[in-house]
Short mmCIF file of C-alpha atoms (C1' of nucleotides) in Angstrom, two decimals:
data_model
loop_
_atom_site.label_atom_id
_atom_site.label_comp_id
_atom_site.label_asym_id
_atom_site.label_seq_id
_atom_site.Cartn_x
_atom_site.Cartn_y
_atom_site.Cartn_z
CA MET A 10 -42.65 -26.70 10.27
CA ALA A 11 -41.57 -23.25 11.55
CA VAL A 12 -40.95 -20.69 8.75
CA GLN A 13 -37.32 -19.88 8.59
CA LYS A 14 -35.83 -16.61 7.44
CA PRO A 15 -34.10 -17.22 4.15
CA SER A 16 -30.38 -16.30 3.86
CA ILE A 17 -27.20 -17.17 2.05
CA PRO A 18 -23.80 -17.85 3.43
CA LYS A 19 -21.51 -15.15 4.60
CA GLY A 20 -19.65 -13.31 1.82
CA THR A 21 -21.83 -14.69 -1.00
CA ARG A 22 -24.32 -12.74 -3.09
CA ASP A 23 -27.25 -13.39 -5.39
CA PHE A 24 -27.06 -11.69 -8.71
CA GLY A 25 -30.41 -10.31 -9.75
CA PRO A 26 -31.16 -9.29 -13.48
CA TYR A 27 -29.87 -5.86 -12.88
CA GLU A 28 -26.40 -7.28 -11.71
CA MET A 29 -26.31 -10.04 -14.26
CA VAL A 30 -26.68 -7.99 -17.36
CA ARG A 31 -23.96 -5.74 -16.21
CA ARG A 32 -21.71 -8.71 -15.11
CA ASN A 33 -22.39 -10.36 -18.51
CA TYR A 34 -21.34 -7.04 -20.17
CA ILE A 35 -17.93 -7.39 -18.52
CA PHE A 36 -17.70 -11.13 -19.27
CA ASN A 37 -18.52 -10.67 -22.90
CA ILE A 38 -15.87 -7.96 -23.30
CA THR A 39 -13.25 -10.01 -21.58
CA ARG A 40 -14.21 -13.16 -23.58
CA LYS A 41 -14.13 -11.35 -26.92
CA VAL A 42 -10.65 -9.79 -26.10
CA PHE A 43 -9.23 -12.95 -25.08
CA GLY A 44 -10.44 -14.70 -27.99
CA LYS A 45 -8.88 -12.11 -30.28
CA TYR A 46 -5.45 -12.93 -28.92
CA GLY A 47 -5.93 -16.63 -29.61
CA TYR A 48 -6.99 -17.94 -26.10
CA LEU A 49 -9.42 -20.81 -25.94
CA PRO A 50 -11.97 -21.37 -23.12
CA LEU A 51 -11.59 -24.00 -20.43
CA GLU A 52 -13.59 -24.89 -17.41
CA THR A 53 -12.73 -27.15 -14.41
CA PRO A 54 -14.66 -28.42 -11.51
CA ALA A 55 -15.75 -26.16 -8.60
CA MET A 56 -14.06 -28.66 -6.23
CA GLU A 57 -10.57 -30.17 -6.44
CA ASN A 58 -8.80 -32.96 -4.30
CA LEU A 59 -7.27 -31.14 -1.35
CA SER A 60 -3.86 -32.79 -2.40
CA THR A 61 -4.16 -30.56 -5.50
CA LEU A 62 -4.80 -27.42 -3.54
CA LEU A 63 -2.87 -27.77 -0.40
CA GLY A 64 0.65 -26.05 -0.16
CA LYS A 65 0.25 -24.03 -3.40
CA TYR A 66 -0.78 -20.71 -1.98
CA GLY A 67 1.47 -20.46 1.11
CA GLU A 68 0.40 -21.04 4.76
CA GLU A 69 -2.13 -18.24 4.59
CA GLY A 70 -3.66 -19.68 1.54
CA ASP A 71 -4.14 -23.16 3.26
CA LYS A 72 -6.09 -21.63 5.91
CA LEU A 73 -8.35 -19.83 3.55
CA LEU A 74 -9.40 -22.99 1.72
CA PHE A 75 -13.00 -24.21 1.96
CA ARG A 76 -12.83 -27.91 2.68
CA ILE A 77 -15.62 -30.22 1.88
CA LEU A 78 -16.67 -32.87 4.48
CA ASN A 79 -16.56 -36.41 3.17
CA SER A 80 -19.91 -37.80 2.43
CA GLY A 81 -21.75 -40.41 4.62
CA ASP A 82 -20.69 -41.16 8.05
CA PHE A 83 -17.53 -39.32 7.84
CA LEU A 84 -16.33 -40.03 11.37
CA SER A 85 -16.77 -43.87 11.35
CA LYS A 86 -13.43 -44.55 9.87
CA VAL A 87 -11.36 -42.35 12.18
CA ALA A 88 -9.60 -44.05 14.90
CA PRO A 89 -11.08 -43.18 18.41
CA SER A 90 -7.67 -41.91 19.64
CA GLU A 91 -7.82 -39.00 17.04
CA LYS A 92 -11.29 -37.97 17.56
CA SER A 93 -10.35 -35.57 20.25
CA LEU A 94 -10.48 -31.88 19.60
CA LEU A 95 -6.78 -31.52 20.48
CA ASN A 96 -6.18 -33.58 17.21
CA SER A 97 -8.08 -31.30 14.98
CA GLN A 98 -5.33 -31.03 12.27
CA LYS A 99 -5.00 -34.75 11.90
CA LEU A 100 -8.73 -35.21 12.19
CA LEU A 101 -9.40 -32.72 9.40
CA SER A 102 -7.15 -34.68 6.96
CA GLN A 103 -9.18 -37.76 7.55
CA ILE A 104 -12.74 -36.38 7.35
CA SER A 105 -12.14 -34.09 4.33
CA GLU A 106 -10.38 -34.82 1.02
CA LYS A 107 -11.94 -32.19 -1.29
CA GLY A 108 -12.00 -28.40 -1.24
CA LEU A 109 -13.48 -25.62 -3.38
CA LYS A 110 -10.95 -24.16 -5.73
CA TYR A 111 -9.06 -21.16 -4.54
CA ASP A 112 -7.94 -19.75 -7.88
CA LEU A 113 -8.00 -20.83 -11.41
CA THR A 114 -4.23 -21.26 -12.06
CA VAL A 115 -3.55 -24.30 -9.96
CA PRO A 116 -6.48 -26.29 -11.36
CA PHE A 117 -5.27 -25.14 -14.74
CA ALA A 118 -1.81 -26.54 -14.11
CA ARG A 119 -3.45 -29.81 -12.78
CA TYR A 120 -5.52 -30.00 -16.07
CA VAL A 121 -2.43 -29.32 -18.21
CA VAL A 122 -0.39 -32.10 -16.68
CA GLN A 123 -3.40 -34.55 -16.84
CA HIS A 124 -3.99 -33.90 -20.49
CA ARG A 125 -0.41 -33.21 -21.53
CA ASN A 126 -0.74 -35.50 -24.53
CA GLU A 127 -3.86 -33.84 -26.01
CA ILE A 128 -2.43 -30.33 -25.68
CA THR A 129 -0.48 -28.44 -28.30
CA PHE A 130 2.04 -26.20 -26.54
CA PRO A 131 2.26 -23.32 -26.05
CA PHE A 132 -1.22 -23.68 -24.79
CA LYS A 133 -3.34 -20.52 -24.44
CA ARG A 134 -6.43 -20.61 -22.35
CA TYR A 135 -8.95 -18.38 -20.75
CA GLN A 136 -11.18 -19.41 -17.85
CA ILE A 137 -14.02 -17.43 -16.25
CA GLN A 138 -15.25 -19.26 -13.19
CA PRO A 139 -16.05 -18.57 -9.54
CA VAL A 140 -13.36 -19.29 -6.87
CA TRP A 141 -13.90 -19.54 -3.07
CA ARG A 142 -11.84 -18.14 -0.22
CA ALA A 143 -12.72 -18.34 3.40
CA ASP A 144 -11.56 -14.82 4.02
CA ARG A 145 -13.35 -12.27 6.34
CA PRO A 146 -15.56 -10.27 3.96
CA GLN A 147 -15.23 -6.50 3.51
CA LYS A 148 -15.19 -3.96 0.83
CA GLY A 149 -14.34 -5.49 -2.37
CA ARG A 150 -13.65 -8.91 -0.76
CA TYR A 151 -16.08 -11.76 -1.07
CA ARG A 152 -15.98 -15.53 -0.14
CA GLU A 153 -17.23 -16.46 -3.64
CA PHE A 154 -16.05 -14.33 -6.62
CA PHE A 155 -15.28 -14.56 -10.25
CA GLN A 156 -11.99 -14.53 -11.79
CA CYS A 157 -11.33 -14.24 -15.51
CA ASP A 158 -7.97 -15.91 -16.13
CA VAL A 159 -5.78 -15.81 -19.29
CA ASP A 160 -2.75 -17.98 -19.36
CA VAL A 161 -0.13 -19.27 -21.77
CA ILE A 162 1.80 -22.31 -20.71
CA GLY A 163 4.69 -23.98 -22.42
CA SER A 164 6.68 -20.95 -23.45
CA LYS A 165 9.37 -18.94 -21.68
CA SER A 166 9.05 -16.03 -24.13
CA LEU A 167 8.53 -12.62 -22.72
CA LEU A 168 6.26 -11.91 -25.64
CA SER A 169 3.65 -13.53 -23.48
CA GLU A 170 4.24 -10.93 -20.68
CA VAL A 171 3.87 -8.12 -23.21
CA GLU A 172 0.63 -9.82 -24.69
CA LEU A 173 -0.92 -9.97 -21.20
CA ILE A 174 -0.24 -6.25 -20.78
CA GLN A 175 -1.77 -5.62 -24.16
CA ILE A 176 -4.79 -7.59 -23.35
CA THR A 177 -5.07 -5.75 -19.94
CA ASP A 178 -4.86 -2.40 -21.64
CA GLU A 179 -7.34 -3.27 -24.20
CA VAL A 180 -9.94 -4.75 -21.91
CA PHE A 181 -10.02 -1.72 -19.49
CA SER A 182 -9.89 0.75 -22.30
CA ILE A 183 -12.99 -0.80 -23.70
CA LEU A 184 -14.62 -0.88 -20.13
CA GLY A 185 -13.66 2.76 -19.76
CA ILE A 186 -11.61 2.30 -16.58
CA ASP A 187 -8.35 4.25 -16.34
CA ILE A 188 -5.76 1.98 -14.78
CA LYS A 189 -2.17 1.61 -13.60
CA ILE A 190 -0.31 -1.54 -14.49
CA LYS A 191 2.28 -2.35 -11.90
CA ILE A 192 5.11 -4.73 -12.79
CA ASN A 193 7.87 -6.33 -10.83
CA ASN A 194 10.05 -9.41 -10.99
CA ARG A 195 10.52 -12.19 -8.48
CA LYS A 196 14.01 -12.70 -9.69
CA VAL A 197 14.86 -8.96 -8.88
CA LEU A 198 13.26 -9.40 -5.35
CA ALA A 199 15.38 -12.66 -4.95
CA GLY A 200 18.30 -10.65 -6.11
CA VAL A 201 17.72 -7.98 -3.51
CA ALA A 202 17.47 -10.51 -0.70
CA GLU A 203 20.72 -12.05 -2.03
CA MET A 204 22.59 -8.92 -2.14
CA MET A 205 21.53 -8.32 1.59
CA GLY A 206 22.95 -11.72 2.40
CA GLU A 207 19.40 -12.88 3.44
CA ALA A 208 18.45 -14.99 0.55
CA GLY A 209 15.73 -16.92 2.41
CA GLN A 210 13.96 -13.77 3.66
CA MET A 211 12.58 -12.59 0.33
CA MET A 212 8.99 -12.30 1.40
CA LYS A 213 9.59 -10.49 4.69
CA ILE A 214 11.90 -8.08 2.81
CA THR A 215 9.44 -7.27 0.14
CA ILE A 216 6.52 -6.95 2.58
CA ALA A 217 8.73 -4.30 4.29
CA ILE A 218 9.34 -2.43 1.04
CA ASP A 219 5.58 -2.42 0.49
CA LYS A 220 4.97 -0.65 3.87
CA ILE A 221 7.21 2.21 3.25
CA ASP A 222 4.50 4.45 1.99
CA LYS A 223 2.16 3.69 4.95
CA MET A 224 4.71 3.55 7.76
CA GLY A 225 7.70 5.48 6.80
CA LEU A 226 11.41 4.54 6.64
CA GLU A 227 11.96 4.31 10.41
CA LYS A 228 9.15 1.91 11.24
CA VAL A 229 10.04 -0.32 8.37
CA ASN A 230 13.68 -0.70 9.45
CA GLU A 231 12.50 -1.23 13.04
CA GLU A 232 10.26 -4.08 11.85
CA LEU A 233 13.10 -5.68 9.68
CA LEU A 234 15.30 -5.62 12.60
CA GLN A 235 12.74 -7.14 14.90
CA SER A 236 12.05 -9.88 12.46
CA GLY A 237 15.70 -11.05 12.88
CA ILE A 238 17.40 -9.34 9.88
CA PRO A 239 20.82 -8.13 10.91
CA GLN A 240 21.60 -4.27 10.89
CA LYS A 241 24.20 -4.85 8.11
CA ALA A 242 21.55 -6.24 5.83
CA VAL A 243 19.11 -3.61 6.58
CA ASP A 244 21.65 -0.94 5.81
CA LYS A 245 22.06 -2.44 2.41
CA LEU A 246 18.53 -2.02 1.76
CA GLN A 247 18.30 1.69 2.32
CA PRO A 248 18.98 2.75 -1.31
CA ILE A 249 15.99 0.97 -2.47
CA LEU A 250 13.74 2.10 0.52
CA MET A 251 14.79 5.70 -0.06
CA PHE A 252 14.49 5.63 -3.73
CA SER A 253 12.61 8.06 -5.81
CA GLY A 254 12.65 8.56 -9.51
CA GLY A 255 11.21 7.21 -12.79
CA ARG A 256 11.63 3.84 -14.60
CA GLU A 257 14.93 4.42 -16.22
CA GLU A 258 16.45 5.54 -12.90
CA LYS A 259 15.00 2.60 -10.90
CA LEU A 260 16.50 0.09 -13.55
CA ALA A 261 19.77 1.93 -13.33
CA LEU A 262 19.78 1.72 -9.50
CA LEU A 263 18.88 -2.06 -9.69
CA LYS A 264 21.59 -2.75 -12.25
CA ASN A 265 24.11 -1.15 -9.96
CA LEU A 266 22.94 -2.68 -6.65
CA LEU A 267 22.45 -6.19 -8.08
CA ALA A 268 25.61 -6.41 -9.99
CA GLY A 269 26.83 -9.26 -7.79
CA SER A 270 23.59 -11.42 -7.99
CA GLU A 271 23.20 -13.45 -11.19
CA ILE A 272 19.44 -13.91 -10.60
CA GLY A 273 18.87 -10.32 -9.75
CA MET A 274 20.53 -9.20 -12.97
CA LYS A 275 18.44 -11.70 -14.88
CA GLY A 276 15.30 -10.25 -13.53
CA VAL A 277 16.34 -6.74 -14.44
CA ALA A 278 17.16 -7.77 -17.85
CA GLU A 279 13.77 -9.33 -18.17
CA LEU A 280 12.18 -6.05 -17.05
CA GLU A 281 14.12 -4.25 -19.64
CA GLN A 282 13.17 -6.57 -22.37
CA VAL A 283 9.49 -6.13 -21.56
CA PHE A 284 9.69 -2.40 -21.59
CA SER A 285 11.61 -2.54 -24.76
CA TYR A 286 8.97 -4.55 -26.45
CA LEU A 287 6.27 -2.25 -25.06
CA SER A 288 8.08 0.97 -26.22
CA GLY A 289 7.02 -0.04 -29.86
CA LEU A 290 3.41 -0.54 -28.97
CA ASN A 291 0.51 1.83 -28.27
CA ILE A 292 -0.37 1.23 -24.67
CA HIS A 293 -2.72 3.71 -23.19
CA SER A 294 -2.30 2.69 -19.46
CA GLU A 295 0.62 3.64 -17.38
CA VAL A 296 3.03 0.72 -16.81
CA GLU A 297 5.17 1.19 -13.74
CA ILE A 298 7.98 -0.75 -11.95
CA ASP A 299 6.73 -1.27 -8.44
CA LEU A 300 9.47 -2.86 -6.17
CA SER A 301 7.00 -3.31 -3.31
CA LEU A 302 5.01 -5.61 -5.46
CA ALA A 303 5.51 -9.10 -4.13
CA ARG A 304 2.13 -11.15 -4.45
CA GLY A 305 1.66 -13.94 -1.89
CA LEU A 306 1.04 -16.71 -4.20
CA ASN A 307 4.31 -18.55 -3.80
CA TYR A 308 4.52 -20.28 -7.28
CA TYR A 309 5.56 -17.08 -9.08
CA THR A 310 9.01 -17.03 -10.32
CA GLY A 311 9.35 -14.25 -12.89
CA ALA A 312 7.43 -11.29 -13.80
CA ILE A 313 4.64 -10.22 -11.40
CA LEU A 314 1.85 -8.00 -12.30
CA GLU A 315 -1.01 -6.17 -10.64
CA VAL A 316 -3.55 -3.57 -11.76
CA GLU A 317 -5.22 -0.95 -9.89
CA ALA A 318 -7.94 1.39 -10.87
CA MET A 319 -7.28 5.12 -10.81
CA ASN A 320 -9.89 7.50 -9.30
CA VAL A 321 -11.27 4.86 -7.03
CA LYS A 322 -10.32 3.20 -3.78
CA MET A 323 -10.42 -0.57 -4.22
CA GLY A 324 -7.76 -3.23 -3.84
CA SER A 325 -6.09 -4.63 -7.05
CA ILE A 326 -8.56 -5.51 -9.76
CA CYS A 327 -6.21 -7.76 -11.61
CA GLY A 328 -3.05 -9.82 -10.67
CA GLY A 329 -0.81 -12.38 -12.14
CA GLY A 330 2.68 -13.37 -13.09
CA ARG A 331 5.00 -16.11 -14.41
CA TYR A 332 5.35 -19.47 -12.87
CA ASP A 333 8.36 -21.61 -14.04
CA ASP A 334 7.39 -24.88 -12.39
CA LEU A 335 3.76 -25.03 -11.22
CA THR A 336 3.24 -28.22 -13.36
CA GLY A 337 6.35 -29.75 -11.82
CA ILE A 338 4.47 -30.59 -8.55
CA PHE A 339 2.09 -32.69 -10.65
CA GLY A 340 4.93 -34.48 -12.33
CA LEU A 341 5.47 -32.39 -15.62
CA LYS A 342 8.83 -30.61 -15.47
CA ASP A 343 10.23 -27.54 -17.22
CA VAL A 344 6.95 -26.09 -18.43
CA SER A 345 6.81 -22.34 -17.80
CA GLY A 346 3.50 -20.49 -17.79
CA VAL A 347 2.44 -16.93 -17.31
CA GLY A 348 -1.01 -15.47 -16.76
CA ILE A 349 -3.15 -12.75 -15.30
CA SER A 350 -6.51 -12.90 -13.53
CA PHE A 351 -9.20 -10.23 -13.79
CA GLY A 352 -11.27 -9.76 -10.69
CA ALA A 353 -14.78 -9.57 -12.11
CA ASP A 354 -16.41 -8.59 -9.00
CA ARG A 355 -14.17 -5.76 -8.16
CA ILE A 356 -14.25 -4.50 -11.71
CA TYR A 357 -18.00 -4.51 -11.41
CA ASP A 358 -17.76 -2.41 -8.15
CA VAL A 359 -15.38 0.07 -9.71
CA MET A 360 -17.68 0.46 -12.82
CA LEU A 361 -20.66 0.99 -10.61
CA GLN A 362 -18.90 3.55 -8.56
CA LEU A 363 -17.68 5.40 -11.57
CA ASP A 364 -20.95 5.00 -13.47
CA LEU A 365 -19.28 3.28 -16.44
CA PHE A 366 -21.91 0.98 -17.50
CA PRO A 367 -23.66 1.96 -20.76
CA ALA A 368 -27.40 2.79 -20.50
CA GLY A 369 -30.09 0.43 -21.74
CA LEU A 370 -28.17 -2.87 -20.92
CA GLU A 371 -31.26 -4.53 -19.34
CA GLN A 372 -33.76 -3.74 -22.07
CA THR A 373 -34.59 -7.13 -23.48
CA THR A 374 -38.35 -7.02 -24.50
CA GLN A 375 -38.85 -4.54 -27.28
CA LEU A 376 -42.58 -5.05 -27.66
CA LEU A 377 -45.31 -6.40 -25.39
CA PHE A 378 -48.77 -7.40 -26.63
CA VAL A 379 -51.51 -6.53 -24.18
CA ASN A 380 -53.86 -9.37 -23.41
CA PHE A 381 -57.43 -8.41 -23.94
CA GLY A 382 -59.17 -11.78 -23.78
CA GLU A 383 -59.49 -15.24 -25.18
CA LYS A 384 -59.98 -14.28 -29.01
CA GLU A 385 -57.39 -11.60 -29.02
CA GLU A 386 -54.81 -13.91 -27.36
CA GLU A 387 -55.12 -16.42 -30.14
CA TYR A 388 -54.99 -13.61 -32.76
CA CYS A 389 -51.91 -12.06 -31.06
CA LEU A 390 -50.08 -15.25 -30.83
CA LYS A 391 -49.77 -15.27 -34.64
CA LEU A 392 -48.65 -11.63 -34.86
CA LEU A 393 -46.20 -12.35 -32.07
CA ASP A 394 -44.77 -15.18 -34.09
CA GLY A 395 -44.27 -12.92 -37.13
CA VAL A 396 -42.60 -10.22 -35.06
CA ARG A 397 -40.23 -12.74 -33.51
CA LYS A 398 -39.34 -14.27 -36.84
CA ALA A 399 -38.32 -10.73 -37.92
CA GLY A 400 -35.79 -10.66 -35.01
CA ILE A 401 -37.66 -8.43 -32.65
CA SER A 402 -37.75 -9.65 -29.04
CA ALA A 403 -41.49 -9.60 -28.10
CA GLU A 404 -43.87 -11.15 -25.60
CA ILE A 405 -47.57 -11.37 -24.71
CA TYR A 406 -48.83 -10.71 -21.19
CA PRO A 407 -49.86 -14.20 -20.14
CA ASP A 408 -52.87 -13.41 -18.07
CA ARG A 409 -56.19 -11.63 -19.08
CA VAL A 410 -56.02 -9.05 -16.40
CA LYS A 411 -56.70 -5.33 -16.24
CA MET A 412 -54.85 -3.28 -18.72
CA LYS A 413 -53.26 -1.01 -16.12
CA LYS A 414 -51.64 -3.95 -14.58
CA GLN A 415 -50.22 -4.86 -17.95
CA MET A 416 -49.03 -1.37 -18.56
CA ILE A 417 -47.39 -1.26 -15.25
CA TYR A 418 -45.59 -4.51 -16.14
CA ALA A 419 -44.39 -3.01 -19.39
CA ASN A 420 -43.17 0.24 -17.81
CA ASN A 421 -41.27 -1.60 -14.92
CA LYS A 422 -39.62 -3.97 -17.38
CA ASN A 423 -38.49 -1.05 -19.54
CA VAL A 424 -40.45 -2.28 -22.62
CA LYS A 425 -40.14 0.22 -25.36
CA PHE A 426 -43.37 -0.44 -27.28
CA VAL A 427 -46.75 -1.98 -26.37
CA ALA A 428 -49.17 -3.42 -28.98
CA LEU A 429 -52.74 -3.07 -28.42
CA VAL A 430 -54.92 -5.44 -30.36
CA GLY A 431 -58.65 -5.52 -29.49
CA GLU A 432 -61.72 -6.10 -31.32
CA ASN A 433 -61.39 -2.94 -33.58
CA GLU A 434 -57.72 -3.73 -34.65
CA MET A 435 -58.67 -7.26 -35.45
CA LEU A 436 -61.50 -6.08 -37.85
CA GLU A 437 -59.12 -3.57 -39.41
CA LYS A 438 -56.10 -5.97 -39.46
CA LYS A 439 -54.07 -3.42 -37.83
CA ILE A 440 -52.04 -3.06 -34.49
CA THR A 441 -52.14 -0.03 -32.30
CA LEU A 442 -48.48 0.67 -31.36
CA LYS A 443 -47.87 2.68 -28.32
CA ASP A 444 -44.42 4.23 -27.64
CA MET A 445 -43.87 3.93 -23.86
CA VAL A 446 -41.37 6.85 -23.85
CA THR A 447 -43.22 9.52 -25.71
CA GLY A 448 -46.71 7.98 -25.04
CA GLU A 449 -47.76 8.35 -28.72
CA GLN A 450 -49.63 5.72 -30.52
CA GLU A 451 -50.45 4.93 -34.07
CA LYS A 452 -52.19 2.22 -36.06
CA LEU A 453 -49.95 0.04 -38.25
CA THR A 454 -50.01 -3.23 -40.11
CA LEU A 455 -47.76 -5.87 -39.11
CA ASP A 456 -45.27 -5.18 -41.83
CA GLU A 457 -45.13 -1.53 -40.96
CA LEU A 458 -44.63 -2.30 -37.33
CA VAL A 459 -41.75 -4.69 -38.25
CA MET A 460 -40.15 -2.03 -40.28
CA LYS A 461 -40.42 0.55 -37.45
CA LEU A 462 -39.03 -1.72 -34.74
CA LYS A 463 -36.31 -3.43 -36.73
"C1'" G B 27 -6.99 -14.69 12.71
"C1'" U B 28 -7.07 -9.22 15.66
"C1'" G B 29 -9.87 -4.66 16.68
"C1'" G B 30 -14.33 -1.35 15.90
"C1'" A B 31 -19.37 -0.50 14.37
"C1'" U B 32 -24.20 -2.50 12.87
"C1'" G B 33 -29.09 -5.17 12.82
"C1'" U B 34 -36.56 -1.94 13.71
"C1'" A B 35 -42.00 -3.47 7.40
"C1'" G B 36 -40.02 -6.25 0.91
"C1'" C B 37 -36.08 -1.68 0.65
"C1'" U B 38 -33.80 3.12 3.10
"C1'" C B 39 -34.14 4.67 7.82
"C1'" A B 40 -36.40 7.48 12.70
"C1'" G B 41 -37.32 5.78 17.75
"C1'" U B 42 -32.55 3.34 21.85
"C1'" C B 43 -28.71 7.84 25.35
"C1'" U B 44 -33.19 9.35 29.69
"C1'" G B 45 -37.11 1.71 30.02
"C1'" G B 46 -43.71 3.22 30.51
"C1'" U B 47 -50.53 3.54 26.12
"C1'" U B 48 -51.73 0.43 20.12
"C1'" A B 49 -43.53 0.90 17.30
"C1'" G B 50 -43.49 5.37 12.99
"C1'" A B 51 -41.97 7.80 7.99
"C1'" G B 52 -40.62 7.57 2.78
"C1'" C B 53 -40.30 4.25 -1.13
"C1'" A B 54 -42.54 -0.44 -2.84
"C1'" C B 55 -47.11 -3.41 -2.75
"C1'" U B 56 -52.83 -3.90 -3.04
"C1'" G B 57 -57.54 -1.44 -4.09
"C1'" G B 58 -60.10 3.07 -5.88
"C1'" A B 59 -60.63 8.10 -8.58
"C1'" U B 60 -59.77 5.99 -14.47
"C1'" U B 61 -64.37 -1.28 -17.10
"C1'" G B 62 -58.92 0.26 -23.86
"C1'" U B 63 -53.68 3.16 -21.60
"C1'" G B 64 -48.16 2.94 -17.72
"C1'" G B 65 -44.53 6.61 -16.16
"C1'" U B 66 -47.41 12.65 -12.57
"C1'" U B 67 -51.39 13.48 -8.83
"C1'" C B 68 -55.16 12.32 -5.05
"C1'" C B 69 -57.75 8.79 -1.56
"C1'" A B 70 -57.93 4.20 1.26
"C1'" G B 71 -55.51 -0.37 2.69
"C1'" G B 72 -52.41 -4.75 3.96
"C1'" G B 73 -47.80 -5.61 5.89
"C1'" G B 74 -43.41 -6.00 12.13
"C1'" U B 75 -41.44 -13.02 16.73
"C1'" C B 76 -37.81 -4.72 16.84
"C1'" G B 77 -31.39 -10.48 13.95
"C1'" U B 78 -31.47 -14.87 17.59
"C1'" G B 79 -31.01 -16.85 22.42
"C1'" G B 80 -30.75 -15.86 27.56
"C1'" G B 81 -30.93 -12.20 31.81
"C1'" U B 82 -32.29 -7.66 34.84
"C1'" U B 83 -37.25 -5.30 35.88
"C1'" C B 84 -44.02 -4.41 37.97
"C1'" A B 85 -42.67 -3.29 32.69
"C1'" A B 86 -37.51 -4.13 27.42
"C1'" G B 87 -37.21 -2.07 20.45
"C1'" U B 88 -34.73 0.80 24.66
"C1'" C B 89 -30.40 -1.77 30.10
"C1'" C B 90 -26.84 -6.40 30.63
"C1'" C B 91 -24.47 -11.16 28.62
"C1'" A B 92 -23.92 -14.58 24.59
"C1'" U B 93 -24.36 -15.68 19.49
"C1'" C B 94 -25.11 -14.75 14.23
"C1'" U B 95 -25.35 -11.11 10.01
"C1'" U B 96 -23.60 -7.01 7.51
"C1'" C B 97 -20.00 -3.09 7.06
"C1'" C B 98 -15.04 -0.77 8.27
"C1'" A B 99 -9.68 -1.26 9.58
"C1'" C B 100 -5.39 -4.57 10.05
"C1'" C B 101 -3.32 -9.03 7.84
"C1'" C B 102 -3.64 -10.95 3.06
"C1'" C B 103 -5.74 -10.64 -1.55
"C1'" A B 104 -9.25 -10.60 -7.03
#
RNA sequence: GUGGAUGUAGCUCAGUCUGGUUAGAGCACUGGAUUGUGGUUCCAGGGGUCGUGGGUUCAAGUCCCAUCUUCCACCCCA
């Protein structure tokens, strides 16, 4: 058989020990903070039935789903008339019924509905797992990446929104990343569309607001007109497009503009309530109303959140929001949820760029016993046991090879101390301990060594 | 999905424009200087289907086409 060059699929990565200790550092911190706020862990399968996934993420999302081919002779059951390439959409639905999960929120909703009788509501869970998207990879975008989700489902209280902001603030403050939390509300966006007389065009309008910084007022207006929105409606949007000012002014402007829209006013009230709760708390990060924040996932109905890192160019590192009826599709009505998702891979990239990982994360072995030979091996094995029982991570070099090789091993692995036990030490019942940083060495008893390293 | 760049040793890259002996460097690796001492130094050595497939040519790492990979921008997103 010809030797083939090993490789992994586009947009996926191996995580070596260097990456893993740093990734675990992030995961451990998020887990700890989530737990502190009363969230419990959950895991769901890597794959879901396509019926669970399709239609939840918009048209774009459906395209980005990884589909899994049915097992066995998957073509045998397809009618010959549908095997033609022209029929690919129809064909696809018959040869594939499972897909890799696209996010953690939809499988979570599925779980909640399926287990509704075992769950005590409000249900607070966190979930740290990989998700897959068939996107074209680029900076900070992977086809397999990890999300750390926290959600609370079964409560409409805005305290949950506030709690998510607190969690976000705490996690990033521990990690050392300066962030800006951007908040908006789908009800406000719906109100804006309603006020323009274009209630159905909320997404189009929001995308246009989003482009104002990049393209400028004229181009945005042009694009709106081109996409079939009448001049009269576009005119009504101008105050928002041309707006500049702080949070208070923004809220005042919205109240004024959306006075005729019940849903819009509700959204504004929600925003105000959240900020009122926040005002009494000690939040380090900047929290800003961003009217251009839309978020593509079409299950959001209330607050929407996004986090971006300051001082570094990277897409959003967190995103989330409230979904009033995600469980409705699976047959459980009137259960509102809200959650936020931490993008572990982007957070990792940001921390690497800003050099925020603490030193010494990968040091595992504190002490290495050099292997001098058969008798020494046996003797060291007992010492090793004693050292480990004292809680010190230690190992013996498994092969009786040249000392130089063993020292290089210790050095490359960042082992802090090396124990040298040969004939002399065995007679004296001592251990020669070498400090790999200073190069100094001294003869100690086992007890003295344990005291020193503990 | 659209547009642009990229691919040469395990890694980072030179060589490609202007085709012509045996394709180079640094790092890493192996052995030695040093048989109980690593991280510094010195010496020696191994390692390449030049991403893959096709074409042009007396001759292709170098020119042409296709394809894949990675990266960047757009779209969208974590």
